[in-house]
């Protein structure tokens, strides 16, 4: 594609002449060849009841609820992870006032690794790209003045190890506030395989305690927090790491199968928790492939639940889906264009029939979303919900020759991958072998090559480039080094103060309680909740668990267990 | 298969192969970009030592000295690039290794590039930079 400014003589600019060289072949982002035109023949083997059925009917291709958004608009979220729980609380309230129905809390990186802010390796990154959540008081500050039964809260804990800690903090705070935990609504990213795959932090959270805690969370929720989604698979992260649409769904399901089987081994009945599994997915800029992906995912999962886990209840076959627009599709160049990208991706999520939607800030290629960017992200959802009419009828693209064909193609691809994973011995083996990583890496290289060779145009990056000074300026709140250092020092001081002022004996007792539950092989969530209530920190609680399993108290092995 | 943009770059036969050390400093796990850079450099005949994730500036500089590299390339997407680069450059100066070039990539905004260069960073390749630019930068170094 070449847009060229042509000059006649030296003085007059004549016109933009658009000399299009369209490619001979077209592919979706994951490389599925796209035909020029789709006709009834492309759906020749199509059986309505078997492949689509009405919304709310097996295999749920058209949506899990019969009336979909006519009953209720999807949960509208915008992620928040500011440098302190206090600021995060202010942003939550700002967004709730603007019509947000679900909160997302992103922890900072040290928290995601399970280390406290005063850890020597944590200091520089404390509060930088998320909120530090090391003790119950962080949750107390983050949710102060917010009615917890009125919003659903997505805690992005990543690995079960850390997720269990968040969840216990959250529950501890709710109980201390006097909230009924049976009424808590929300979800928890609780997925070690994907965290390992996306961030390479496997060493901080060994697999064995992870699988145990993952099942502990499920068990605890089934019994005590029935409205919570105890495990949400982090397909989004894998997609951002570079997985294509087919891989994203397949790896999500591969991991879900591993966790479900672990829970069933514990003696849990799939029928009791199957309806609480949630899948996080990315909505890429490749519009129709995203829509087809979400639709295909529901169909594949319904069949897995029925055939593999023997689910009989309809709810246990329904895939609950939460999507986020793709951060990796956003560009640093001409950031105003990101508003458009986000809107298109959000619409794809809605047309795919998601239950919850998180839209990126236009500034997310460079910074944490500013207040303005978060408001635009939320309004994007309101506009889709109330202005476009996309929410007025169920699965508006159902029956489109192209969309149905593409849905079938994705389903085929996902099933092929799942067979391969099964042959290999399951997702844990595939991950250990490095096979998943290799598959994704090949995809990253392929995609990158397409962009560098201009087979895929990214506006402002490899075509339609304009000089930096001609870009439309947008307010982007960049992290400031001095401010950051100040904020992080404050947090480190707060955690030290907490350690000094709390009842040391009670903490010691609570940590002993955790140890004894570990020995007895009992559910860990309740003792973790109790430990948080007496102001134990996340690093301490996870340290005790690590030690029990034969690992160092500290994943970096620079601090020793102070309680021995 | 080499990237198309790496073709036609200056031949390396006439001189010593360049050595580049790549690393992800601190706790940042976003390694999608740096792995592509490593591959691009390798395909162009550059010797690449990739230290991986979770490297401290001390570890990076120590490895760079041991490996006798021409360039240190750091990828950072967590907004702490100023700290990371100033610590790395301080370490290099303390160890009297100022001749090693330092380049960076990741989510580094244009507006910070000037300050980073003042600090002693030799080049910044921001989001969306073609890998060929990084390869060429390394290959034409004296």
XYZ file of C-alpha atoms in Angstrom:
706
model
C 0.000 0.000 0.000
C 1.566 3.281 -0.988
C 0.128 6.657 -0.301
C 2.270 9.161 -2.063
C 2.353 12.877 -2.193
C 3.017 13.836 -5.756
C 4.426 17.143 -6.704
C 4.091 18.763 -10.068
C 7.019 20.977 -10.731
C 8.343 22.387 -7.531
C 5.589 24.565 -6.243
C 2.160 22.907 -6.152
C 1.120 19.898 -4.188
C -1.394 18.243 -6.447
C -3.170 15.567 -4.479
C -2.855 12.456 -2.425
C -2.912 9.700 -4.957
C -3.701 6.444 -3.450
C -1.954 3.667 -5.303
C -3.302 0.583 -3.690
C -1.565 -2.672 -4.228
C -3.911 -5.136 -2.594
C -2.414 -8.507 -1.752
C -3.356 -11.600 -3.716
C -4.034 -13.631 -0.606
C -5.713 -12.685 2.616
C -5.308 -14.326 5.991
C -6.740 -13.815 9.422
C -4.290 -12.864 12.136
C -3.780 -16.516 13.047
C -3.097 -17.372 9.414
C -6.431 -18.859 8.299
C -6.792 -18.212 4.555
C -9.805 -16.020 3.803
C -11.803 -16.438 0.589
C -13.167 -13.617 -1.484
C -16.788 -14.546 -0.921
C -18.633 -16.935 1.343
C -21.726 -18.732 0.129
C -24.186 -21.358 1.404
C -21.771 -24.090 0.206
C -19.306 -22.993 2.855
C -21.808 -24.118 5.442
C -22.922 -27.264 3.653
C -22.439 -29.560 6.629
C -24.225 -27.168 8.904
C -26.934 -28.322 11.332
C -28.612 -25.544 13.265
C -29.491 -27.452 16.423
C -26.136 -29.203 16.560
C -23.818 -26.325 15.710
C -25.593 -23.188 16.807
C -28.912 -23.667 18.456
C -30.710 -20.769 20.094
C -28.927 -18.688 22.670
C -29.084 -20.292 26.090
C -29.182 -23.753 24.481
C -26.375 -26.290 24.123
C -23.719 -25.837 22.639
C -24.205 -22.138 23.428
C -22.478 -20.902 20.268
C -24.869 -17.950 20.177
C -24.520 -17.047 23.833
C -25.031 -18.546 27.263
C -28.175 -16.574 28.157
C -31.343 -16.742 26.112
C -31.870 -12.983 26.045
C -28.209 -11.964 26.360
C -27.778 -8.190 26.673
C -31.510 -7.526 26.636
C -31.537 -8.947 30.134
C -28.419 -7.190 31.334
C -25.568 -5.365 29.659
C -22.175 -7.040 30.081
C -20.102 -6.155 33.125
C -18.196 -3.032 32.210
C -14.684 -2.835 33.570
C -11.574 -0.729 33.205
C -8.469 -1.925 34.935
C -7.001 -0.038 37.863
C -3.616 -0.544 39.418
C -2.348 2.729 40.792
C 0.686 3.133 42.953
C -1.123 2.908 46.272
C -4.351 1.308 47.514
C -5.563 4.771 48.442
C -5.223 6.154 44.902
C -6.731 2.966 43.546
C -9.740 3.508 45.788
C -10.206 7.031 44.435
C -10.075 5.721 40.862
C -12.558 2.957 41.651
C -15.010 5.514 42.955
C -14.428 7.777 39.969
C -15.233 4.906 37.611
C -18.245 3.645 39.581
C -19.705 7.153 39.408
C -19.299 6.962 35.639
C -21.236 3.743 35.292
C -18.654 1.046 35.859
C -20.251 -2.211 37.017
C -17.151 -4.302 37.682
C -13.792 -3.419 39.177
C -10.438 -4.844 38.179
C -7.561 -4.675 40.573
C -4.089 -5.140 39.144
C -1.298 -5.823 41.604
C 2.201 -4.498 41.071
C 4.919 -6.871 39.913
C 6.471 -7.650 43.316
C 3.013 -8.626 44.553
C 2.498 -10.817 41.505
C 5.727 -12.561 42.403
C 4.670 -13.000 46.014
C 7.242 -10.694 47.640
C 6.575 -7.788 50.010
C 7.411 -4.149 49.116
C 10.374 -4.014 51.501
C 12.053 -6.971 49.821
C 15.424 -5.815 48.410
C 14.401 -6.827 44.883
C 10.972 -5.204 45.114
C 11.721 -1.638 46.038
C 12.206 -0.132 42.579
C 9.085 -1.740 41.223
C 6.747 -1.324 44.143
C 3.628 0.480 42.989
C 5.013 1.037 39.491
C 2.659 -0.931 37.244
C 0.019 -1.952 39.726
C -1.083 -1.665 43.303
C 1.006 -3.170 46.094
C -1.212 -5.673 47.925
C 0.838 -7.222 50.666
C -1.544 -7.163 53.646
C -5.200 -6.969 54.571
C -4.939 -3.260 55.127
C -4.225 -2.779 51.402
C -7.612 -4.299 50.572
C -9.178 -2.255 53.322
C -7.858 0.949 51.759
C -8.555 -0.099 48.178
C -12.222 -0.937 48.820
C -12.967 1.609 51.514
C -16.476 3.011 51.103
C -17.387 0.686 48.220
C -20.333 -1.643 48.670
C -18.880 -5.034 47.824
C -22.150 -6.753 47.001
C -22.996 -4.097 44.412
C -19.968 -4.603 42.165
C -18.125 -7.618 40.910
C -14.412 -7.493 41.548
C -11.846 -9.074 39.268
C -8.673 -9.789 41.211
C -5.876 -10.489 38.794
C -3.827 -12.734 40.993
C -2.133 -14.681 38.206
C -0.638 -17.792 39.809
C -2.812 -19.667 42.347
C -0.038 -19.123 44.856
C -0.503 -15.385 44.731
C -4.204 -15.576 43.867
C -4.887 -17.475 47.078
C -3.128 -14.729 48.972
C -5.200 -11.967 47.313
C -8.374 -13.802 47.743
C -7.652 -14.476 51.412
C -6.854 -10.779 51.880
C -10.070 -9.826 50.156
C -12.152 -12.257 52.217
C -10.402 -11.213 55.441
C -11.195 -7.581 54.759
C -14.818 -8.346 53.830
C -15.302 -10.285 57.061
C -13.662 -7.577 59.137
C -16.008 -5.041 57.541
C -18.948 -7.211 58.450
C -19.853 -8.181 54.860
C -21.434 -11.547 54.188
C -18.830 -13.392 52.101
C -21.533 -15.519 50.515
C -22.610 -12.357 48.701
C -19.194 -11.448 47.313
C -19.104 -11.412 43.532
C -16.085 -11.440 41.338
C -13.399 -13.519 39.759
C -9.839 -14.473 40.339
C -7.125 -15.134 37.810
C -5.820 -18.356 39.226
C -3.719 -19.925 36.553
C -0.110 -20.897 36.987
C 0.428 -22.409 33.558
C -0.328 -19.167 31.818
C 1.610 -17.029 34.215
C 4.620 -19.191 33.687
C 4.168 -19.046 29.969
C 3.643 -15.305 29.796
C 6.048 -13.974 32.387
C 8.555 -16.702 33.141
C 8.033 -16.350 36.873
C 7.612 -20.044 37.496
C 10.460 -20.058 39.995
C 8.556 -17.810 42.396
C 5.634 -20.173 42.612
C 6.448 -23.874 42.328
C 3.914 -26.017 40.510
C 2.965 -28.387 43.321
C 1.755 -25.837 45.881
C 0.182 -23.980 42.993
C -2.037 -26.849 41.960
C -2.972 -27.433 45.569
C -3.880 -23.809 46.207
C -5.780 -23.624 42.941
C -8.024 -26.457 44.089
C -8.197 -25.011 47.618
C -9.636 -21.804 46.210
C -12.220 -23.720 44.172
C -13.194 -25.813 47.171
C -13.442 -22.812 49.476
C -15.606 -20.901 47.005
C -17.956 -23.828 46.380
C -18.574 -23.982 50.124
C -18.426 -20.373 51.244
C -18.352 -17.871 48.374
C -20.739 -19.396 45.845
C -21.089 -16.293 43.675
C -17.369 -16.003 43.078
C -15.601 -17.325 39.986
C -12.760 -19.151 41.722
C -10.742 -19.649 38.642
C -10.458 -17.500 35.686
C -8.015 -18.664 33.028
C -5.499 -16.097 31.828
C -5.810 -16.635 28.076
C -5.479 -12.898 27.624
C -1.911 -12.950 28.897
C -0.956 -15.732 26.529
C -2.468 -13.819 23.664
C -0.462 -10.748 24.614
C 2.647 -12.904 24.754
C 1.987 -13.688 21.116
C -0.355 -16.677 20.907
C -2.827 -16.539 18.034
C -6.590 -16.923 18.391
C -6.555 -20.702 18.057
C -3.639 -21.172 20.454
C -5.203 -18.822 22.972
C -8.411 -20.842 23.174
C -6.639 -24.200 23.052
C -4.109 -23.323 25.765
C -6.875 -21.817 27.902
C -8.842 -25.026 27.669
C -5.780 -27.225 28.089
C -5.015 -25.450 31.356
C -8.655 -25.518 32.462
C -8.756 -29.269 31.870
C -5.644 -29.720 34.022
C -7.143 -27.715 36.898
C -10.569 -29.319 36.626
C -9.024 -32.772 36.694
C -6.985 -31.829 39.757
C -10.166 -30.620 41.473
C -12.027 -33.791 40.529
C -9.166 -35.838 41.917
C -9.709 -34.026 45.218
C -13.251 -35.360 45.085
C -15.016 -32.182 43.964
C -17.984 -32.640 41.660
C -17.643 -30.786 38.354
C -21.334 -29.961 38.571
C -20.640 -27.936 41.720
C -18.019 -25.631 40.272
C -18.093 -26.001 36.467
C -20.466 -23.068 36.150
C -18.051 -20.808 38.027
C -15.066 -21.189 35.694
C -14.335 -18.039 33.725
C -12.109 -17.546 30.718
C -10.293 -14.335 30.059
C -9.630 -13.709 26.409
C -8.197 -11.004 24.265
C -10.183 -9.215 21.582
C -7.672 -8.566 18.884
C -8.007 -5.958 16.174
C -8.668 -8.791 13.705
C -12.382 -8.186 14.046
C -14.122 -11.221 12.591
C -11.581 -13.681 13.881
C -12.160 -12.362 17.402
C -15.922 -12.743 17.078
C -15.526 -16.249 15.666
C -13.037 -17.108 18.407
C -15.401 -16.248 21.239
C -18.294 -18.088 19.574
C -16.170 -21.160 18.815
C -14.763 -21.197 22.342
C -18.249 -21.513 23.819
C -19.061 -24.437 21.557
C -15.815 -26.307 22.204
C -16.050 -25.802 25.963
C -19.683 -26.954 26.108
C -18.662 -30.200 24.427
C -15.630 -30.677 26.687
C -17.787 -30.133 29.777
C -20.414 -32.577 28.589
C -18.250 -35.284 27.056
C -15.132 -35.117 29.163
C -16.411 -34.094 32.577
C -19.857 -35.625 32.225
C -21.609 -32.365 33.068
C -25.360 -32.722 33.189
C -26.434 -29.301 34.450
C -26.714 -26.780 31.624
C -24.825 -24.081 33.582
C -21.819 -26.347 33.928
C -21.492 -26.453 30.131
C -21.647 -22.690 29.683
C -18.441 -20.836 29.060
C -18.300 -17.597 30.990
C -16.122 -15.238 29.111
C -14.434 -11.991 30.036
C -12.574 -10.160 27.340
C -10.139 -7.301 27.286
C -9.108 -5.305 24.261
C -5.592 -6.132 23.125
C -2.952 -3.947 24.718
C -0.441 -5.257 22.197
C -2.466 -3.783 19.325
C -2.011 -0.266 20.687
C 0.686 1.961 19.315
C 2.919 4.569 20.786
C 2.709 6.355 17.452
C -0.380 8.596 17.104
C -1.975 7.372 20.322
C -5.336 8.964 19.469
C -5.834 6.120 16.978
C -5.878 3.744 19.929
C -9.337 5.014 20.847
C -10.538 3.678 17.501
C -8.722 0.371 17.911
C -10.182 -0.096 21.379
C -13.695 0.652 20.165
C -13.484 -1.850 17.322
C -12.044 -4.522 19.590
C -14.667 -3.862 22.242
C -17.405 -4.195 19.647
C -15.922 -7.521 18.576
C -16.135 -8.720 22.169
C -19.780 -7.712 22.364
C -20.666 -9.292 19.016
C -18.889 -12.416 20.235
C -21.190 -12.440 23.263
C -18.881 -11.750 26.196
C -20.094 -11.537 29.805
C -17.602 -8.921 30.815
C -15.522 -6.395 28.925
C -12.424 -4.439 29.835
C -11.298 -1.733 27.458
C -7.699 -0.500 27.446
C -6.772 3.119 27.925
C -5.606 4.888 24.733
C -2.368 5.572 26.572
C -1.724 1.980 27.541
C 1.101 1.471 25.050
C 3.124 3.799 27.254
C 1.601 4.251 30.659
C -1.000 3.183 33.147
C -4.320 4.646 32.009
C -4.896 8.191 33.166
C -8.240 9.216 34.569
C -9.218 10.661 31.177
C -8.177 7.525 29.303
C -10.083 5.323 31.747
C -13.203 7.458 31.283
C -12.957 7.170 27.469
C -12.538 3.400 27.817
C -15.667 3.203 29.914
C -17.655 5.487 27.631
C -16.635 3.338 24.659
C -18.583 0.551 26.338
C -21.582 2.749 27.111
C -21.690 3.885 23.479
C -21.644 0.295 22.229
C -24.266 -0.693 24.795
C -26.743 2.116 24.291
C -26.072 3.849 20.974
C -25.070 1.235 18.414
C -27.899 -1.254 18.826
C -25.347 -4.083 19.010
C -26.826 -5.119 22.363
C -30.437 -5.089 21.200
C -30.575 -8.530 19.634
C -28.770 -11.756 20.427
C -25.760 -12.817 18.323
C -26.445 -10.421 15.450
C -23.820 -12.072 13.233
C -25.132 -15.605 13.733
C -25.823 -17.211 10.378
C -23.369 -15.059 8.455
C -21.691 -17.410 5.996
C -18.285 -15.993 6.780
C -18.623 -15.830 10.549
C -20.010 -19.359 10.797
C -17.301 -20.699 8.487
C -14.613 -18.970 10.528
C -16.156 -20.194 13.786
C -15.906 -23.748 12.420
C -12.294 -23.203 11.343
C -11.284 -21.994 14.783
C -13.086 -24.884 16.422
C -11.179 -27.326 14.180
C -7.870 -25.683 15.009
C -8.570 -25.691 18.739
C -9.544 -29.356 18.704
C -6.355 -30.259 16.819
C -4.275 -28.483 19.444
C -6.170 -30.109 22.307
C -5.537 -33.532 20.795
C -1.830 -32.755 20.578
C -1.780 -31.605 24.196
C -3.589 -34.763 25.294
C -1.152 -36.922 23.351
C 1.706 -35.171 25.066
C 0.242 -36.018 28.456
C -1.620 -32.844 29.293
C -0.925 -29.177 29.682
C 1.538 -29.481 32.556
C 3.761 -31.731 30.479
C 3.420 -29.504 27.420
C 4.476 -26.529 29.520
C 7.388 -28.326 31.175
C 8.698 -29.490 27.825
C 8.753 -25.929 26.605
C 6.504 -26.895 23.736
C 3.878 -24.227 24.424
C 6.530 -21.543 24.555
C 8.015 -22.730 21.288
C 4.633 -22.700 19.564
C 3.993 -19.150 20.724
C 7.482 -17.973 19.800
C 7.012 -19.164 16.219
C 3.805 -17.200 16.085
C 5.504 -14.069 17.428
C 8.143 -14.286 14.713
C 5.554 -14.874 11.993
C 3.437 -11.919 13.096
C 6.433 -9.654 13.424
C 7.642 -10.595 9.982
C 4.257 -9.763 8.517
C 4.444 -6.290 10.017
C 8.049 -5.693 8.982
C 7.330 -6.859 5.446
C 4.182 -4.742 5.423
C 2.002 -7.735 4.776
C 0.056 -6.470 7.734
C -0.342 -2.731 7.960
C -0.266 -1.044 11.342
C -1.329 2.566 10.868
C 1.320 4.980 12.058
C 3.904 2.222 12.561
C 4.726 0.728 9.193
C 2.523 2.885 6.973
C 0.714 6.218 7.137
C 3.568 7.448 9.260
C 3.643 11.115 10.211
C 6.368 13.100 11.966
C 6.137 12.994 15.753
C 5.513 16.741 16.009
C 2.429 16.497 13.804
C 0.719 14.003 16.052
C -2.433 15.123 17.864
C -1.277 15.636 21.434
C -3.072 13.598 24.071
C -2.713 13.884 27.802
C -0.623 10.897 28.800
C 0.371 10.758 32.416
C 3.844 9.326 32.367
C 5.309 7.858 35.484
C 7.768 10.267 36.978
C 10.947 8.839 38.486
C 10.982 11.109 41.528
C 7.270 10.641 42.190
C 7.655 6.912 41.833
C 10.526 6.773 44.243
C 8.580 8.844 46.737
C 5.524 6.606 46.455
C 7.549 3.444 46.780
C 9.404 4.793 49.842
C 6.063 5.562 51.463
C 4.861 2.023 50.886
C 8.054 0.487 52.193
C 7.746 2.661 55.294
C 4.128 1.538 55.713
C 4.979 -2.148 55.555
C 7.785 -1.650 58.079
C 5.432 0.208 60.378
C 2.956 -2.635 60.057
C 5.590 -5.156 61.043
C 6.561 -3.096 64.080
C 3.105 -2.274 65.381
C 1.278 -5.571 64.966
C 1.039 -8.265 67.616
C 4.069 -10.351 66.815
C 2.915 -13.370 68.812
C -0.419 -13.504 67.018
C 1.330 -13.437 63.641
C 3.614 -16.235 64.745
C 0.632 -18.252 65.931
C -1.243 -17.697 62.655
C 1.761 -18.769 60.593
C 2.042 -21.879 62.720
C -1.627 -22.505 61.962
C -0.828 -22.394 58.261
C 1.991 -24.834 58.740
C -0.162 -27.307 60.608
C -2.903 -27.169 57.953
C -0.238 -27.852 55.336
C 0.884 -30.894 57.277
C -2.669 -32.136 57.619
C -3.250 -31.538 53.919
C -6.305 -29.402 54.657
C -7.711 -26.438 52.799
C -5.386 -23.457 53.132
C -7.713 -20.546 52.484
C -9.264 -20.207 55.948
C -5.911 -20.186 57.808
C -4.590 -17.677 55.259
C -7.622 -15.458 55.905
C -6.980 -15.663 59.637
C -3.289 -14.853 59.188
C -4.146 -11.763 57.152
C -6.562 -10.677 59.863
C -3.706 -10.472 62.374
C -1.642 -8.491 59.853
C 0.688 -11.166 58.560
C 2.032 -10.160 55.153
C 1.795 -11.979 51.862
C 5.550 -12.587 51.708
C 5.467 -14.223 55.134
C 2.472 -16.444 54.420
C 3.758 -17.576 51.040
C 7.232 -18.022 52.506
C 5.891 -20.533 55.022
C 4.162 -22.441 52.233
C 7.299 -22.416 50.084
C 9.378 -23.758 52.938
C 6.889 -26.539 53.625
C 7.330 -27.703 50.055
C 11.099 -27.684 50.334
C 11.845 -24.373 48.632
C 13.585 -21.311 50.019
C 11.462 -19.021 52.154
C 12.251 -16.239 49.692
C 12.145 -16.966 45.951
C 15.259 -14.810 45.450
C 16.925 -16.340 48.483
C 18.052 -12.997 49.866
C 15.929 -12.838 53.014
C 15.498 -15.530 55.634
C 12.381 -16.555 57.522
C 12.282 -14.123 60.468
C 10.056 -16.435 62.498
C 12.506 -19.279 62.920
C 15.137 -17.928 7.957
C 16.666 -14.482 8.234
C 14.383 -11.479 8.381
C 14.099 -9.717 5.077
C 15.254 -6.434 6.576
C 18.499 -8.034 7.675
C 19.476 -8.842 4.121
C 21.838 -6.486 2.408
C 23.421 -5.248 5.592
C 27.182 -4.715 5.579
C 29.240 -7.850 5.285
C 30.876 -8.994 8.453
C 33.688 -10.982 6.956
C 36.191 -8.156 7.045
C 36.144 -7.679 10.807
C 35.506 -9.236 14.124
C 31.929 -10.326 14.828
C 30.120 -7.950 17.136
C 29.063 -9.236 20.528
C 25.862 -8.028 22.154
C 24.562 -8.792 25.599
C 20.789 -8.594 25.949
C 18.906 -8.656 29.232
C 15.605 -7.867 30.886
C 16.484 -5.845 33.977
C 14.671 -6.070 37.315
C 11.338 -7.905 37.570
C 9.947 -7.124 34.123
C 8.624 -10.212 32.328
C 7.713 -8.694 28.930
C 10.185 -10.561 26.766
C 8.306 -10.739 23.479
C 10.327 -7.914 21.921
C 13.792 -8.725 23.201
C 13.594 -12.270 21.891
C 12.815 -10.907 18.446
C 15.775 -8.556 18.707
C 18.011 -11.464 19.739
C 16.896 -13.459 16.741
C 17.328 -10.542 14.336
C 20.860 -9.877 15.581
C 21.810 -13.541 15.442
C 20.536 -13.833 11.900
C 22.728 -10.900 10.940
C 25.808 -12.652 12.275
C 26.061 -10.878 15.605
C 26.989 -12.968 18.633
C 24.184 -12.633 21.120
C 24.317 -13.439 24.807
C 20.799 -13.292 26.225
C 20.834 -13.215 30.014
C 17.079 -13.527 30.320
C 14.767 -12.098 32.946
C 15.328 -10.689 36.436
C 18.795 -9.259 35.973
C 20.128 -6.535 38.231
C 22.351 -3.783 36.767
C 25.309 -5.278 38.696
C 24.739 -8.700 37.184
C 24.316 -7.237 33.721
C 27.525 -5.225 33.843
C 29.494 -8.088 35.339
C 28.341 -10.426 32.595
C 29.070 -7.798 29.941
C 32.664 -7.511 31.156
C 33.174 -11.250 31.376
C 31.725 -11.771 27.921
C 33.712 -8.849 26.490
C 30.748 -7.440 24.607
C 30.551 -4.358 22.429
C 26.989 -3.506 23.317
C 24.561 -3.975 26.197
C 20.927 -3.966 25.109
C 18.244 -3.692 27.769
C 14.521 -4.066 27.265
C 12.284 -2.409 29.805
C 8.519 -2.018 29.709
C 7.697 -1.210 33.292
C 8.236 2.533 33.322
C 11.416 2.336 35.372
C 13.806 2.845 32.473
C 15.449 5.892 34.039
C 16.452 3.964 37.149
C 17.551 0.943 35.173
C 19.758 2.846 32.753
C 21.273 5.229 35.271
C 22.214 2.302 37.535
C 23.692 0.350 34.622
C 25.735 3.289 33.393
C 26.954 4.053 36.916
C 28.108 0.459 37.224
C 29.905 0.622 33.890
C 31.684 3.836 34.869
C 32.683 2.484 38.251
C 34.193 -0.522 36.549
C 35.858 1.741 33.992
C 34.029 0.151 31.081
C 32.524 3.252 29.544
C 33.487 2.009 26.068
C 30.686 -0.563 26.088
C 27.704 0.926 24.302
C 24.340 0.856 26.036
C 21.124 0.679 24.018
C 17.539 0.243 25.131
C 14.087 -0.705 23.957
C 10.622 -1.440 25.272
C 7.902 0.955 26.370
C 10.136 3.985 26.456
C 8.385 7.164 25.368
C 9.960 9.606 22.961
C 9.904 12.343 25.587
C 12.333 10.431 27.803
C 14.866 9.706 25.092
C 16.725 12.975 25.487
C 17.163 12.548 29.242
C 18.346 8.981 28.789
C 20.924 10.030 26.211
C 22.167 12.795 28.494
C 22.598 10.115 31.104
C 24.894 8.251 28.716
C 22.590 5.833 26.915
C 23.820 5.573 23.334
C 20.555 4.795 21.564
C 16.903 4.103 22.332
C 14.690 2.053 20.054
C 11.133 2.815 21.144
C 7.929 0.863 20.525
C 7.459 -0.210 16.923
C 11.127 0.241 15.930
C 12.103 -2.018 13.040
C 14.531 -4.678 14.165
C 16.644 -3.848 11.118
C 17.408 -0.464 12.687
C 18.835 -2.151 15.769
C 20.817 -4.606 13.654
C 22.239 -1.812 11.537
C 23.138 0.214 14.600
C 25.182 -2.671 15.953
C 26.815 -3.570 12.648
C 28.110 -0.099 11.838
C 29.747 0.404 15.220
C 33.495 0.877 14.823
